[in-house]
mmCIF file of C-alpha atoms in Angstrom:
data_model
loop_
_atom_site.group_PDB
_atom_site.id
_atom_site.type_symbol
_atom_site.label_atom_id
_atom_site.label_comp_id
_atom_site.label_asym_id
_atom_site.label_seq_id
_atom_site.Cartn_x
_atom_site.Cartn_y
_atom_site.Cartn_z
ATOM 1 C CA MET A 53 1.709 123.027 135.997
ATOM 2 C CA THR A 54 3.478 119.933 137.348
ATOM 3 C CA VAL A 55 0.344 118.798 139.193
ATOM 4 C CA ALA A 56 -1.710 119.194 136.023
ATOM 5 C CA VAL A 57 0.834 117.130 134.070
ATOM 6 C CA PHE A 58 0.799 114.478 136.787
ATOM 7 C CA PHE A 59 -2.977 114.019 136.809
ATOM 8 C CA GLY A 60 -3.300 114.389 133.047
ATOM 9 C CA CYS A 61 -0.720 111.694 132.320
ATOM 10 C CA ALA A 62 -2.086 109.449 135.067
ATOM 11 C CA PHE A 63 -5.607 109.651 133.624
ATOM 12 C CA ILE A 64 -4.323 108.990 130.097
ATOM 13 C CA ALA A 65 -2.231 106.009 131.169
ATOM 14 C CA PHE A 66 -4.615 104.352 133.620
ATOM 15 C CA GLY A 67 -8.044 105.859 132.893
ATOM 16 C CA PRO A 68 -9.205 103.184 130.399
ATOM 17 C CA ALA A 69 -7.868 100.335 132.555
ATOM 18 C CA PHE A 70 -9.548 101.791 135.651
ATOM 19 C CA SER A 71 -12.829 102.110 133.758
ATOM 20 C CA LEU A 72 -12.613 98.501 132.600
ATOM 21 C CA PHE A 73 -11.944 97.402 136.166
ATOM 22 C CA VAL A 74 -14.840 99.385 137.645
ATOM 23 C CA PHE A 75 -17.468 98.417 135.070
ATOM 24 C CA THR A 76 -16.505 94.815 134.281
ATOM 25 C CA ILE A 77 -14.534 93.374 137.197
ATOM 26 C CA ALA A 78 -15.017 95.163 140.529
ATOM 27 C CA ARG A 79 -18.488 93.757 141.264
ATOM 28 C CA ASP A 80 -17.398 90.124 140.823
ATOM 29 C CA PRO A 81 -15.095 88.795 143.607
ATOM 30 C CA LEU A 82 -13.874 85.894 141.452
ATOM 31 C CA ARG A 83 -12.781 88.262 138.687
ATOM 32 C CA VAL A 84 -10.974 90.457 141.213
ATOM 33 C CA ILE A 85 -9.043 87.419 142.479
ATOM 34 C CA ILE A 86 -8.103 86.401 138.927
ATOM 35 C CA LEU A 87 -6.976 89.976 138.189
ATOM 36 C CA ILE A 88 -4.751 90.143 141.274
ATOM 37 C CA ALA A 89 -3.306 86.694 140.580
ATOM 38 C CA GLY A 90 -2.557 87.718 136.984
ATOM 39 C CA ALA A 91 -0.718 90.810 138.226
ATOM 40 C CA PHE A 92 1.233 88.600 140.645
ATOM 41 C CA PHE A 93 2.283 86.253 137.828
ATOM 42 C CA TRP A 94 3.562 89.246 135.839
ATOM 43 C CA LEU A 95 5.537 90.348 138.896
ATOM 44 C CA LEU A 96 7.107 86.891 139.154
ATOM 45 C CA SER A 97 8.208 87.064 135.524
ATOM 46 C CA LEU A 98 9.707 90.512 136.129
ATOM 47 C CA LEU A 99 11.543 89.260 139.222
ATOM 48 C CA LEU A 100 13.117 86.310 137.407
ATOM 49 C CA SER A 101 14.061 88.301 134.294
ATOM 50 C CA SER A 102 15.565 91.070 136.463
ATOM 51 C CA LEU A 103 17.560 88.472 138.392
ATOM 52 C CA VAL A 104 18.951 86.930 135.185
ATOM 53 C CA TRP A 105 19.838 90.348 133.774
ATOM 54 C CA PHE A 106 21.488 91.454 137.039
ATOM 55 C CA ILE A 107 23.629 88.303 137.175
ATOM 56 C CA SER A 108 24.650 88.695 133.530
ATOM 57 C CA ILE A 109 25.645 92.334 134.109
ATOM 58 C CA LYS A 110 27.718 91.492 137.191
ATOM 59 C CA ALA A 111 29.429 88.591 135.419
ATOM 60 C CA SER A 112 30.384 90.684 132.372
ATOM 61 C CA ASN A 113 32.923 93.423 131.758
ATOM 62 C CA SER A 114 31.267 96.720 132.624
ATOM 63 C CA GLN A 115 33.802 98.646 130.490
ATOM 64 C CA ASP A 116 32.750 96.871 127.283
ATOM 65 C CA LEU A 117 29.947 99.131 126.026
ATOM 66 C CA ARG A 118 29.038 96.908 123.081
ATOM 67 C CA LEU A 119 28.687 93.898 125.378
ATOM 68 C CA GLN A 120 26.513 95.925 127.757
ATOM 69 C CA ARG A 121 24.281 96.941 124.838
ATOM 70 C CA ASP A 122 23.973 93.313 123.734
ATOM 71 C CA LEU A 123 23.091 92.293 127.278
ATOM 72 C CA LEU A 124 20.400 94.975 127.351
ATOM 73 C CA ILE A 125 18.904 93.603 124.120
ATOM 74 C CA PHE A 126 19.079 90.098 125.565
ATOM 75 C CA GLY A 127 17.382 91.258 128.773
ATOM 76 C CA VAL A 128 14.493 92.910 126.909
ATOM 77 C CA PHE A 129 13.692 89.911 124.737
ATOM 78 C CA PHE A 130 14.276 87.404 127.519
ATOM 79 C CA SER A 131 11.835 89.338 129.697
ATOM 80 C CA VAL A 132 9.184 89.245 126.945
ATOM 81 C CA LEU A 133 9.585 85.495 126.451
ATOM 82 C CA LEU A 134 9.451 84.910 130.193
ATOM 83 C CA GLN A 135 6.242 86.940 130.466
ATOM 84 C CA GLU A 136 4.638 84.726 127.819
ATOM 85 C CA VAL A 137 5.840 81.592 129.619
ATOM 86 C CA PHE A 138 4.181 82.844 132.810
ATOM 87 C CA ARG A 139 1.043 83.695 130.832
ATOM 88 C CA PHE A 140 0.899 80.080 129.678
ATOM 89 C CA ALA A 141 1.556 78.852 133.230
ATOM 90 C CA TYR A 142 -1.288 81.045 134.489
ATOM 91 C CA TYR A 143 -3.581 79.643 131.811
ATOM 92 C CA ARG A 144 -2.775 76.093 132.921
ATOM 93 C CA LEU A 145 -3.367 77.036 136.561
ATOM 94 C CA LEU A 146 -6.753 78.598 135.795
ATOM 95 C CA ARG A 147 -7.785 75.565 133.714
ATOM 96 C CA LYS A 148 -6.912 73.217 136.563
ATOM 97 C CA ALA A 149 -8.755 75.445 139.019
ATOM 98 C CA THR A 150 -11.946 75.570 136.896
ATOM 99 C CA GLU A 151 -11.858 71.816 136.338
ATOM 100 C CA GLY A 152 -11.502 71.262 140.084
ATOM 101 C CA LEU A 153 -14.360 73.651 140.887
ATOM 102 C CA ALA A 154 -16.570 71.996 138.273
ATOM 103 C CA ALA A 155 -15.854 68.566 139.769
ATOM 104 C CA ILE A 156 -17.055 69.551 143.251
ATOM 105 C CA SER A 157 -19.904 71.795 142.086
ATOM 106 C CA ASP A 158 -23.490 70.717 141.532
ATOM 107 C CA GLU A 159 -23.758 72.916 138.433
ATOM 108 C CA ASP A 160 -22.653 71.694 135.020
ATOM 109 C CA THR A 161 -21.209 75.041 133.930
ATOM 110 C CA SER A 162 -18.347 77.055 135.398
ATOM 111 C CA ALA A 163 -18.982 80.357 137.160
ATOM 112 C CA ILE A 164 -16.681 82.101 134.669
ATOM 113 C CA SER A 165 -15.863 81.245 131.063
ATOM 114 C CA VAL A 166 -12.368 80.796 129.658
ATOM 115 C CA ARG A 167 -12.742 83.928 127.547
ATOM 116 C CA GLN A 168 -13.728 85.966 130.601
ATOM 117 C CA MET A 169 -10.756 84.585 132.514
ATOM 118 C CA ALA A 170 -8.499 85.489 129.592
ATOM 119 C CA TYR A 171 -9.776 89.071 129.560
ATOM 120 C CA VAL A 172 -9.378 89.536 133.322
ATOM 121 C CA ALA A 173 -5.952 87.876 133.422
ATOM 122 C CA GLY A 174 -4.745 89.972 130.482
ATOM 123 C CA LEU A 175 -5.933 93.150 132.169
ATOM 124 C CA GLY A 176 -4.083 92.116 135.330
ATOM 125 C CA PHE A 177 -0.895 91.674 133.317
ATOM 126 C CA GLY A 178 -1.457 95.045 131.632
ATOM 127 C CA ILE A 179 -2.201 97.026 134.781
ATOM 128 C CA MET A 180 0.887 95.753 136.587
ATOM 129 C CA SER A 181 3.070 96.271 133.517
ATOM 130 C CA GLY A 182 1.735 99.822 133.134
ATOM 131 C CA ALA A 183 2.249 100.580 136.815
ATOM 132 C CA PHE A 184 5.927 99.619 136.667
ATOM 133 C CA SER A 185 6.398 101.520 133.422
ATOM 134 C CA MET A 186 4.783 104.747 134.596
ATOM 135 C CA ILE A 187 5.194 105.116 138.349
ATOM 136 C CA ASN A 188 8.673 106.696 138.236
ATOM 137 C CA VAL A 189 7.682 108.936 135.325
ATOM 138 C CA LEU A 190 4.681 110.218 137.274
ATOM 139 C CA SER A 191 6.898 110.836 140.280
ATOM 140 C CA ASP A 192 9.298 112.923 138.173
ATOM 141 C CA SER A 193 6.419 114.855 136.596
ATOM 142 C CA LEU A 194 5.687 116.481 139.965
ATOM 143 C CA GLY A 195 8.941 118.392 139.660
ATOM 144 C CA PRO A 196 11.153 120.194 140.290
ATOM 145 C CA GLY A 197 12.262 120.930 136.739
ATOM 146 C CA THR A 198 10.835 121.738 133.332
ATOM 147 C CA VAL A 199 10.752 119.244 130.482
ATOM 148 C CA GLY A 200 12.462 120.501 127.328
ATOM 149 C CA ILE A 201 14.220 123.434 128.965
ATOM 150 C CA PHE A 202 17.550 122.376 127.377
ATOM 151 C CA GLY A 203 16.108 121.800 123.927
ATOM 152 C CA ASP A 204 14.864 118.231 124.427
ATOM 153 C CA SER A 205 11.404 117.042 123.464
ATOM 154 C CA GLN A 206 8.542 118.510 125.497
ATOM 155 C CA TYR A 207 6.404 115.422 124.833
ATOM 156 C CA TYR A 208 8.217 113.019 127.149
ATOM 157 C CA PHE A 209 5.447 112.657 129.743
ATOM 158 C CA ILE A 210 2.564 112.534 127.276
ATOM 159 C CA THR A 211 4.465 109.963 125.214
ATOM 160 C CA ALA A 212 5.147 107.805 128.267
ATOM 161 C CA ALA A 213 1.454 107.980 129.203
ATOM 162 C CA LEU A 214 0.330 107.001 125.695
ATOM 163 C CA MET A 215 2.789 104.108 125.607
ATOM 164 C CA THR A 216 1.589 102.875 129.000
ATOM 165 C CA LEU A 217 -1.988 103.029 127.730
ATOM 166 C CA ALA A 218 -0.982 101.066 124.624
ATOM 167 C CA LEU A 219 0.833 98.355 126.586
ATOM 168 C CA THR A 220 -2.023 97.953 129.056
ATOM 169 C CA LEU A 221 -4.577 97.438 126.295
ATOM 170 C CA LEU A 222 -2.199 95.261 124.308
ATOM 171 C CA HIS A 223 -1.688 92.928 127.271
ATOM 172 C CA THR A 224 -5.466 92.643 127.581
ATOM 173 C CA PHE A 225 -5.817 91.728 123.898
ATOM 174 C CA TRP A 226 -2.848 89.372 124.054
ATOM 175 C CA GLY A 227 -4.354 87.599 127.058
ATOM 176 C CA VAL A 228 -7.604 86.924 125.183
ATOM 177 C CA LEU A 229 -5.843 85.739 122.039
ATOM 178 C CA PHE A 230 -3.279 83.654 123.948
ATOM 179 C CA PHE A 231 -5.891 81.822 126.010
ATOM 180 C CA GLU A 232 -7.994 81.277 122.898
ATOM 181 C CA GLY A 233 -4.991 79.784 121.122
ATOM 182 C CA CYS A 234 -4.243 77.478 124.043
ATOM 183 C CA GLU A 235 -7.885 76.445 124.406
ATOM 184 C CA LYS A 236 -8.289 75.506 120.733
ATOM 185 C CA SER A 237 -4.682 74.367 120.134
ATOM 186 C CA ARG A 238 -4.082 77.130 117.615
ATOM 187 C CA TRP A 239 -0.356 77.457 118.072
ATOM 188 C CA TRP A 240 -0.023 80.014 115.295
ATOM 189 C CA VAL A 241 -2.160 82.380 117.406
ATOM 190 C CA ILE A 242 0.222 81.944 120.343
ATOM 191 C CA ALA A 243 3.193 82.525 118.034
ATOM 192 C CA ALA A 244 1.535 85.692 116.716
ATOM 193 C CA VAL A 245 1.020 87.015 120.260
ATOM 194 C CA VAL A 246 4.656 86.355 121.188
ATOM 195 C CA SER A 247 5.870 87.937 117.935
ATOM 196 C CA LEU A 248 3.774 91.076 118.463
ATOM 197 C CA HIS A 249 5.023 91.337 122.048
ATOM 198 C CA LEU A 250 8.635 91.103 120.844
ATOM 199 C CA LEU A 251 7.947 93.668 118.119
ATOM 200 C CA VAL A 252 6.462 96.216 120.513
ATOM 201 C CA ALA A 253 9.282 95.664 123.028
ATOM 202 C CA GLY A 254 11.818 96.322 120.292
ATOM 203 C CA LEU A 255 10.029 99.473 119.163
ATOM 204 C CA VAL A 256 9.846 100.859 122.686
ATOM 205 C CA SER A 257 13.404 99.943 123.657
ATOM 206 C CA PHE A 258 15.362 100.851 120.554
ATOM 207 C CA THR A 259 13.569 103.932 119.203
ATOM 208 C CA TRP A 260 13.408 105.789 122.540
ATOM 209 C CA THR A 261 15.690 108.625 121.551
ATOM 210 C CA HIS A 262 15.401 112.367 122.098
ATOM 211 C CA THR A 263 12.439 112.291 119.705
ATOM 212 C CA PHE A 264 10.292 110.408 122.187
ATOM 213 C CA THR A 265 7.137 110.281 120.088
ATOM 214 C CA VAL A 266 8.501 108.472 117.040
ATOM 215 C CA HIS A 267 7.285 105.030 118.131
ATOM 216 C CA ILE A 268 3.746 105.800 119.349
ATOM 217 C CA HIS A 269 2.016 105.159 116.050
ATOM 218 C CA PRO A 270 3.803 101.845 115.281
ATOM 219 C CA SER A 271 3.232 100.638 118.844
ATOM 220 C CA HIS A 272 -0.501 101.356 118.660
ATOM 221 C CA GLN A 273 -0.858 99.486 115.362
ATOM 222 C CA PRO A 274 -0.761 96.019 117.035
ATOM 223 C CA GLN A 275 -3.897 97.037 118.949
ATOM 224 C CA VAL A 276 -5.773 97.113 115.646
ATOM 225 C CA SER A 277 -4.303 93.746 114.678
ATOM 226 C CA SER A 278 -5.059 92.218 118.075
ATOM 227 C CA GLY A 279 -8.553 93.695 118.066
ATOM 228 C CA SER A 280 -9.142 92.217 114.640
ATOM 229 C CA GLY A 281 -7.979 88.887 116.031
ATOM 230 C CA ASP A 282 -10.866 88.986 118.489
ATOM 231 C CA VAL A 283 -13.229 88.879 115.499
ATOM 232 C CA SER A 284 -12.111 85.337 114.765
ATOM 233 C CA SER A 285 -12.562 84.521 118.461
ATOM 234 C CA GLY A 286 -16.247 85.397 118.404
ATOM 235 C CA CYS A 287 -16.104 88.992 119.639
ATOM 236 C CA SER A 288 -16.760 90.762 116.351
ATOM 237 C CA ARG A 289 -18.935 93.590 117.661
ATOM 238 C CA ARG A 290 -16.583 94.550 120.475
ATOM 239 C CA ALA A 291 -13.480 94.196 118.331
ATOM 240 C CA SER A 292 -14.926 96.285 115.499
ATOM 241 C CA HIS A 293 -16.022 98.958 117.966
ATOM 242 C CA TYR A 294 -12.555 99.066 119.540
ATOM 243 C CA GLN A 295 -10.892 99.124 116.133
ATOM 244 C CA SER A 296 -12.951 102.180 115.180
ATOM 245 C CA ILE A 297 -11.987 103.903 118.443
ATOM 246 C CA THR A 298 -8.292 103.133 117.864
ATOM 247 C CA LEU A 299 -8.342 104.497 114.323
ATOM 248 C CA LEU A 300 -10.106 107.627 115.571
ATOM 249 C CA PHE A 301 -7.421 107.986 118.243
ATOM 250 C CA HIS A 302 -4.682 107.775 115.611
ATOM 251 C CA PHE A 303 -6.355 110.489 113.529
ATOM 252 C CA HIS A 304 -6.855 112.761 116.530
ATOM 253 C CA THR A 305 -3.268 112.428 117.778
ATOM 254 C CA HIS A 306 -1.913 113.236 114.337
ATOM 255 C CA ARG A 307 -4.087 116.325 114.140
ATOM 256 C CA SER A 308 -3.134 117.402 117.644
ATOM 257 C CA GLY A 309 0.579 117.283 116.887
ATOM 258 C CA TYR A 310 1.502 114.688 119.495
ATOM 259 C CA LEU A 311 3.268 112.587 116.893
ATOM 260 C CA SER A 312 6.472 114.028 115.435
ATOM 261 C CA LEU A 313 7.373 111.286 112.959
#
C-alpha cells in the first residue's frame, strides 16, 4: 500500500510538470538551460530566506511562543517576496543575454521569444519549489506507519500532492505574467502576481491543520485567475483550454470526496 501511495502521489504532484518538460522543453537545449537556471535562481532565494529566518530564530527568545509564531509568519512572507525579487533578477539576466546574443548573431530575431523564456523559467521555479515541498512527504509515504491510524485525516499525502501540483502550475503562470508585466511595463500585473503568491502562501501556511484538505480549493482558484490573465497576454486558446481543465478538476475532486471543506 505504501508503494502505491508513493507512486500515486508522485505522479499527481509531478506528472503534469514532467509532461510539460518532455513535450515542450526536452528537445530544445536552450530551453533546458533556461529551465535549470530558473531552478537555480529559486534555490538561491530559498537559501537566502532560510539564512535570514535561521538568524532571526537564533537571535530571538526560543521560549516566547508568540514571537516564534510571528517570526514564522515573517519568514513565509519574506521568502515569497525574495522569490519574486529573484524572478525579476532572472528576467533582467535573460533580457541581457538575449540582447547580447542578438548583437553577435547574423539573424534579426532571437532564437527564443520572451514569452517562451517566461514559460520555461516559470516551470523551472515551479519544479524546484514542488521538489522541495514534496520530497520529504514522499519519503514518509513509503512507511513504516499508517496515515490516520490515531484519528487524523487520511488525506494528508493526497493533499500534499495536489498542493504541489497547484504550486508548480502557479509558478509557471506567474512566470509568464511576471515577464509580460516587466516587458510591457505593466506594474499592476507584477503587483497582482506578488499578491497572489502571498495569498497562496498564507493559505498553505496558516490553514494547514488536522483537516489538511481545507485549503485545496482556494489555492487552486488562483490558477483560474492566472490562466485568465494569459488571455490578455495573447494566449487565449491555451488559457481557455486550461481554465476548462481546472474547472473540471474542481468538479471531479468535489465529487470524489477529496475536499472536506
